[in-house]
CSV table of C-alpha atoms in Angstrom, one decimal:
chain,number,residue,atom,x,y,z
V,1,MET,CA,18.4,18.4,-26.1
V,2,PRO,CA,17.1,21.5,-24.3
V,3,PRO,CA,13.8,21.3,-22.3
V,4,ALA,CA,10.6,22.0,-24.1
V,5,GLY,CA,10.0,25.6,-24.9
V,6,THR,CA,13.6,26.6,-24.8
V,7,GLY,CA,15.7,28.0,-27.6
V,8,PRO,CA,18.9,26.4,-28.9
V,9,HIS,CA,21.1,28.3,-26.4
V,10,GLY,CA,18.8,27.8,-23.4
V,11,THR,CA,17.1,31.2,-23.8
V,12,GLY,CA,13.3,31.5,-24.0
V,13,PRO,CA,11.4,33.0,-26.9
V,14,GLN,CA,10.0,35.7,-24.7
V,15,GLY,CA,13.1,37.9,-24.1
V,16,GLU,CA,16.6,37.2,-25.5
V,17,GLY,CA,19.1,36.3,-22.9
V,18,ARG,CA,16.6,35.7,-20.1
V,19,ASP,CA,16.6,32.3,-18.5
V,20,LEU,CA,14.0,30.5,-16.6
V,21,GLY,CA,15.3,31.5,-13.2
V,22,GLN,CA,15.1,35.2,-14.1
V,23,ALA,CA,11.6,34.7,-15.6
V,24,LEU,CA,10.4,33.1,-12.5
V,25,ARG,CA,11.7,35.9,-10.3
V,26,GLU,CA,10.1,38.5,-12.5
V,27,ALA,CA,6.9,36.6,-12.6
V,28,ALA,CA,6.8,36.2,-8.8
V,29,ALA,CA,7.3,40.0,-8.5
V,30,ARG,CA,4.4,40.7,-10.9
V,31,LEU,CA,2.1,38.2,-9.2
V,32,ALA,CA,3.0,39.6,-5.7
V,33,GLU,CA,2.2,43.1,-6.9
V,34,ALA,CA,-1.2,41.8,-8.2
V,35,GLY,CA,-2.0,40.4,-4.7
V,36,VAL,CA,-1.7,36.8,-5.6
V,37,PRO,CA,-1.2,35.0,-2.2
V,38,THR,CA,1.5,32.5,-3.3
V,39,PRO,CA,3.4,34.3,-6.2
V,40,ARG,CA,6.5,32.1,-6.4
V,41,VAL,CA,4.6,28.9,-6.2
V,42,ASP,CA,2.1,30.0,-8.8
V,43,ALA,CA,4.9,31.1,-11.1
V,44,GLU,CA,6.6,27.7,-10.8
V,45,LEU,CA,3.3,25.9,-11.4
V,46,LEU,CA,2.6,27.8,-14.5
V,47,ALA,CA,6.0,27.0,-15.8
V,48,ALA,CA,5.6,23.4,-14.9
V,49,HIS,CA,2.3,23.3,-16.8
V,50,LEU,CA,3.8,24.6,-19.9
V,51,LEU,CA,6.9,22.4,-19.7
V,52,GLY,CA,4.9,19.3,-18.8
V,53,VAL,CA,7.0,18.6,-15.7
V,54,GLY,CA,6.5,18.6,-12.0
V,55,ARG,CA,7.2,21.8,-9.9
V,56,GLY,CA,10.3,20.3,-8.5
V,57,ARG,CA,11.7,19.8,-12.0
V,58,VAL,CA,11.1,23.5,-12.7
V,59,ALA,CA,13.4,24.4,-9.9
V,60,ALA,CA,16.1,22.2,-11.2
V,61,LEU,CA,15.7,23.6,-14.7
V,62,ALA,CA,15.9,27.1,-13.4
V,63,LEU,CA,19.2,26.3,-11.6
V,64,ALA,CA,20.5,24.8,-14.9
V,65,GLY,CA,19.8,28.0,-16.8
V,66,ALA,CA,17.0,26.5,-19.0
V,67,GLY,CA,15.0,28.8,-21.2
V,68,VAL,CA,11.6,30.3,-20.7
V,69,PRO,CA,8.7,28.2,-22.1
V,70,GLU,CA,6.6,29.7,-24.8
V,71,GLY,CA,3.5,31.5,-23.5
V,72,PHE,CA,4.8,31.8,-19.9
V,73,ASP,CA,4.5,35.6,-19.8
V,74,ASP,CA,1.0,35.5,-21.2
V,75,LEU,CA,-0.1,33.0,-18.6
V,76,VAL,CA,1.5,35.1,-15.8
V,77,GLY,CA,-0.4,38.1,-17.1
V,78,GLU,CA,-3.7,36.2,-16.9
V,79,ARG,CA,-2.9,35.1,-13.3
V,80,CYS,CA,-2.2,38.7,-12.5
V,81,LEU,CA,-5.8,39.4,-13.4
V,82,ARG,CA,-6.7,36.8,-10.7
V,83,ILE,CA,-7.9,34.2,-13.0
V,84,PRO,CA,-7.7,31.1,-10.9
V,85,LEU,CA,-4.5,29.1,-11.3
V,86,GLN,CA,-6.5,26.0,-11.8
V,87,HIS,CA,-8.4,27.5,-14.7
V,88,LEU,CA,-5.1,28.3,-16.4
V,89,THR,CA,-3.6,24.9,-15.9
V,90,GLY,CA,-6.9,23.0,-16.1
V,91,VAL,CA,-6.0,20.9,-13.1
V,92,ALA,CA,-7.0,21.1,-9.4
V,93,HIS,CA,-5.2,18.9,-6.8
V,94,PHE,CA,-7.3,17.2,-4.2
V,95,ARG,CA,-5.8,14.7,-1.8
V,96,HIS,CA,-3.9,12.4,-4.2
V,97,LEU,CA,-6.1,13.2,-7.2
V,98,GLU,CA,-5.7,15.5,-10.2
V,99,LEU,CA,-9.1,16.8,-11.2
V,100,ALA,CA,-10.1,18.5,-14.4
V,101,VAL,CA,-11.6,22.0,-13.7
V,102,GLY,CA,-12.4,25.1,-15.5
V,103,PRO,CA,-15.1,27.8,-15.9
V,104,GLY,CA,-18.4,26.7,-14.6
V,105,VAL,CA,-17.3,24.5,-11.8
V,106,PHE,CA,-16.2,25.3,-8.2
V,107,VAL,CA,-12.5,24.8,-7.7
V,108,PRO,CA,-12.1,22.3,-4.8
V,109,ARG,CA,-10.3,23.8,-1.7
V,110,PRO,CA,-7.8,22.2,0.6
V,111,GLU,CA,-10.1,22.5,3.6
V,112,THR,CA,-12.6,20.2,2.0
V,113,GLU,CA,-10.0,17.4,2.2
V,114,ALA,CA,-10.8,17.1,5.9
V,115,VAL,CA,-14.5,16.6,5.1
V,116,ALA,CA,-13.6,13.9,2.7
V,117,GLN,CA,-11.4,12.3,5.3
V,118,LEU,CA,-14.2,11.9,7.8
V,119,ALA,CA,-16.4,10.2,5.2
V,120,ILE,CA,-13.4,8.0,4.1
V,121,ASP,CA,-12.7,7.0,7.7
V,122,ARG,CA,-16.3,6.0,8.3
V,123,ALA,CA,-16.6,4.1,4.9
V,124,ALA,CA,-13.4,2.2,5.7
V,125,LEU,CA,-15.1,0.6,8.7
V,126,LEU,CA,-17.8,-1.0,6.4
V,127,PRO,CA,-17.3,-4.0,4.0
V,128,ALA,CA,-19.2,-2.5,1.1
V,129,PRO,CA,-20.4,1.0,2.0
V,130,VAL,CA,-23.0,2.8,-0.1
V,131,VAL,CA,-22.2,6.6,-0.2
V,132,ALA,CA,-23.9,9.6,-1.6
V,133,ASP,CA,-22.2,13.0,-2.3
V,134,LEU,CA,-24.8,15.7,-2.5
V,135,GLY,CA,-23.7,18.7,-4.6
V,136,THR,CA,-20.6,17.1,-5.9
V,137,GLY,CA,-19.3,20.0,-8.1
V,138,SER,CA,-16.1,18.8,-9.7
V,139,GLY,CA,-16.6,15.4,-8.1
V,140,ALA,CA,-13.7,15.9,-5.7
V,141,ILE,CA,-15.2,14.2,-2.6
V,142,ALA,CA,-16.9,11.4,-4.5
V,143,ALA,CA,-13.7,10.6,-6.4
V,144,ALA,CA,-11.6,10.6,-3.3
V,145,ILE,CA,-14.0,8.2,-1.5
V,146,ALA,CA,-14.2,5.9,-4.5
V,147,SER,CA,-10.5,5.8,-5.0
V,148,GLU,CA,-9.5,5.4,-1.4
V,149,VAL,CA,-12.2,2.9,-0.1
V,150,PRO,CA,-12.1,-0.3,-2.1
V,151,GLY,CA,-15.6,-1.8,-2.5
V,152,ALA,CA,-17.4,1.5,-1.9
V,153,ARG,CA,-20.3,2.2,-4.1
V,154,VAL,CA,-20.5,6.0,-4.6
V,155,VAL,CA,-23.4,8.1,-6.1
V,156,ALA,CA,-22.8,11.8,-6.8
V,157,VAL,CA,-25.5,14.3,-7.4
V,158,GLU,CA,-25.0,17.7,-9.1
V,159,LEU,CA,-27.6,20.2,-10.4
V,160,SER,CA,-25.4,22.4,-12.6
V,161,ASP,CA,-25.1,21.2,-16.2
V,162,LEU,CA,-21.6,22.7,-16.5
V,163,ALA,CA,-20.4,21.3,-13.2
V,164,HIS,CA,-22.0,18.0,-14.1
V,165,ALA,CA,-19.9,17.9,-17.3
V,166,TRP,CA,-16.7,18.4,-15.3
V,167,ALA,CA,-17.7,15.8,-12.7
V,168,GLU,CA,-18.5,13.3,-15.4
V,169,ARG,CA,-14.9,13.6,-16.7
V,170,ASN,CA,-13.4,13.3,-13.2
V,171,LEU,CA,-15.7,10.5,-11.9
V,172,ALA,CA,-15.8,8.1,-14.8
V,173,PRO,CA,-12.4,6.6,-14.1
V,174,HIS,CA,-13.5,5.8,-10.5
V,175,GLY,CA,-16.8,4.1,-11.3
V,176,VAL,CA,-18.9,6.7,-9.5
V,177,GLU,CA,-22.6,6.9,-10.5
V,178,LEU,CA,-23.3,10.5,-11.4
V,179,VAL,CA,-26.8,11.9,-11.3
V,180,LEU,CA,-28.0,15.2,-12.6
V,181,GLY,CA,-30.4,16.6,-10.0
V,182,ASP,CA,-31.1,18.9,-7.1
V,183,LEU,CA,-29.6,17.9,-3.7
V,184,ALA,CA,-32.9,18.9,-2.1
V,185,THR,CA,-34.9,16.2,-3.9
V,186,ALA,CA,-32.2,13.8,-4.8
V,187,LEU,CA,-32.6,10.0,-5.2
V,188,PRO,CA,-36.2,9.6,-3.9
V,189,GLU,CA,-36.3,6.0,-5.0
V,190,ARG,CA,-33.3,5.2,-2.7
V,191,ASP,CA,-34.5,6.4,0.6
V,192,GLY,CA,-33.0,4.6,3.6
V,193,THR,CA,-30.4,2.7,1.5
V,194,PHE,CA,-27.2,4.7,2.1
V,195,ASP,CA,-24.6,4.1,4.8
V,196,ILE,CA,-22.9,7.5,4.4
V,197,VAL,CA,-24.0,10.9,3.0
V,198,VAL,CA,-21.5,13.7,2.6
V,199,SER,CA,-22.1,17.2,1.3
V,200,ASN,CA,-20.2,20.4,0.6
V,201,PRO,CA,-23.3,22.5,-0.4
V,202,PRO,CA,-23.3,26.2,-1.3
V,203,TYR,CA,-23.4,28.0,2.1
V,204,ILE,CA,-22.1,31.6,1.7
V,205,PRO,CA,-24.7,34.1,3.1
V,206,ALA,CA,-26.2,36.4,0.5
V,207,ALA,CA,-24.3,39.5,1.7
V,208,ALA,CA,-21.0,37.8,2.4
V,209,VAL,CA,-19.3,38.4,-1.0
V,210,PRO,CA,-15.9,36.5,-1.0
V,211,ASN,CA,-12.9,38.8,-0.8
V,212,GLU,CA,-10.7,36.7,-3.1
V,213,PRO,CA,-11.2,37.7,-6.8
V,214,GLU,CA,-10.7,34.1,-7.8
V,215,ALA,CA,-13.8,33.0,-5.9
V,216,ARG,CA,-15.9,36.2,-6.3
V,217,ASP,CA,-15.4,36.6,-10.0
V,218,HIS,CA,-14.8,33.0,-11.3
V,219,ASP,CA,-16.5,30.5,-9.1
V,220,PRO,CA,-20.1,29.9,-10.2
V,221,ARG,CA,-22.6,31.8,-8.0
V,222,MET,CA,-24.8,28.7,-7.6
V,223,ALA,CA,-21.8,26.9,-6.1
V,224,LEU,CA,-21.2,29.7,-3.5
V,225,TYR,CA,-24.4,31.1,-2.1
V,226,GLY,CA,-26.5,28.9,0.2
V,227,GLY,CA,-29.7,30.9,0.0
V,228,GLY,CA,-31.2,33.3,2.5
V,229,GLU,CA,-29.5,35.9,4.6
V,230,ASP,CA,-27.6,33.3,6.6
V,231,GLY,CA,-26.8,31.0,3.7
V,232,MET,CA,-28.5,28.1,5.4
V,233,ARG,CA,-31.2,27.2,3.0
V,234,LEU,CA,-29.2,24.7,1.0
V,235,PRO,CA,-27.3,23.3,4.0
V,236,ALA,CA,-30.7,22.6,5.6
V,237,ALA,CA,-31.9,21.0,2.4
V,238,ALA,CA,-28.8,18.8,2.3
V,239,ALA,CA,-29.3,17.7,5.9
V,240,ALA,CA,-33.0,16.9,5.3
V,241,THR,CA,-32.1,14.8,2.2
V,242,ALA,CA,-29.3,13.0,4.2
V,243,ALA,CA,-31.8,12.1,6.9
V,244,ARG,CA,-34.1,10.7,4.2
V,245,LEU,CA,-31.4,8.7,2.4
V,246,LEU,CA,-29.5,7.2,5.3
V,247,LYS,CA,-30.1,3.9,7.0
V,248,PRO,CA,-30.6,4.1,10.8
V,249,GLY,CA,-27.1,4.4,12.2
V,250,GLY,CA,-25.8,5.9,8.9
V,251,PHE,CA,-23.2,8.8,9.0
V,252,PHE,CA,-23.7,12.3,7.7
V,253,VAL,CA,-21.0,15.0,7.4
V,254,MET,CA,-21.4,18.4,5.8
V,255,GLU,CA,-19.1,21.3,5.2
V,256,HIS,CA,-20.0,24.8,6.3
V,257,ALA,CA,-18.5,28.2,7.1
V,258,GLU,CA,-16.8,28.6,10.4
V,259,VAL,CA,-19.5,31.1,11.6
V,260,GLN,CA,-22.3,28.6,10.7
V,261,ALA,CA,-21.1,25.8,13.0
V,262,PRO,CA,-23.4,26.6,15.9
V,263,ALA,CA,-26.4,27.0,13.5
V,264,VAL,CA,-25.7,23.7,11.7
V,265,ALA,CA,-25.3,21.8,15.0
V,266,ALA,CA,-28.5,23.4,16.3
V,267,LEU,CA,-30.3,22.5,13.0
V,268,LEU,CA,-29.3,18.8,13.2
V,269,ARG,CA,-30.2,18.5,16.9
V,270,ALA,CA,-33.6,20.3,16.5
V,271,SER,CA,-34.6,18.0,13.6
V,272,GLY,CA,-34.8,14.9,15.9
V,273,ALA,CA,-33.1,12.9,13.2
V,274,TRP,CA,-29.6,12.8,14.5
V,275,ASP,CA,-27.5,11.4,17.4
V,276,GLU,CA,-23.9,12.3,18.2
V,277,VAL,CA,-23.9,15.7,16.5
V,278,GLN,CA,-20.3,16.9,16.4
V,279,THR,CA,-18.4,19.8,14.9
V,280,HIS,CA,-15.0,19.1,13.4
V,281,ARG,CA,-12.1,21.5,12.7
V,282,ASP,CA,-9.9,21.6,9.6
V,283,LEU,CA,-6.1,21.7,9.7
V,284,THR,CA,-6.2,25.5,10.3
V,285,GLY,CA,-8.3,25.0,13.5
V,286,ARG,CA,-11.5,26.4,12.0
V,287,ASP,CA,-14.9,24.8,12.6
V,288,ARG,CA,-15.3,23.4,9.1
V,289,CYS,CA,-17.9,20.7,9.1
V,290,THR,CA,-20.5,19.0,11.3
V,291,SER,CA,-21.5,15.3,11.5
V,292,GLY,CA,-24.3,13.2,12.9
V,293,ILE,CA,-25.5,9.6,13.1
V,294,ARG,CA,-28.9,8.9,11.7
V,295,ARG,CA,-31.2,8.2,14.7
V,296,HIS,CA,-33.1,4.9,14.8
V,297,PRO,CA,-36.8,5.6,14.5
V,298,GLN,CA,-37.7,3.8,17.7
V,299,THR,CA,-35.2,6.0,19.6
V,300,ARG,CA,-37.3,9.0,18.7
V,301,MET,CA,-40.5,7.3,19.6
V,302,GLU,CA,-39.3,6.3,23.0
V,303,GLU,CA,-38.3,10.0,23.7
């Protein structure tokens, strides 16, 4: 029996005599011409989505001369318009998770996995950590912590109604409590009760429009821009909320732009709320996030 989307002789419905291998080559060329950074990978992932198989299986089917899945050329055309791949497939991969995403929610980036790792490493040291994720978006960080740290109680906060709906879908299987609210004023009834606070707030400066059309044209603006010329208003708000929510000795980690690393570190140190302020690099060597330990009140008094 031929693979899904193939004709009786292994030819696809979109071009007689053309097999999957040829279609993938043509799609990769179209995507490369459109400026897509990973044209062959994207072509294979679009085919995998339509066929309901993994990307590795697509390569095997192409070698076997399988036909072209119905709708493949149309999806490639949409990707050539720089519609995010994840919006076309409905799935974003984050660590070991598959997250549902689409219009209205920020597509999680690979570099954020390093931020999640820092929170997971810290949570794994505690018997029953209580964790807050401020500005959860799709729920990527919160879902990763809940799924990788048994016994963790995770609360995620999101302001956007659209993003909240996507997060609800992604977080429900992991038992994460999802709150619709502003990260700047979140969870006032739970001050001083969290062991860990993690945040990937909007942080792009007002004038720093993203170069990539996928982000510039399709990510929601409220998930991108941090407020003010330097983009630091929302990161500063997230840090203030973290200081309020954490127990003394609690751990805070926040993602930011590489160029903001000195400003974020200075902000945390100047507040008097943090010890052990440290900047961390992602896998590409960029200063991606900054952490701190919630200072004990008596420490500040003694100083």
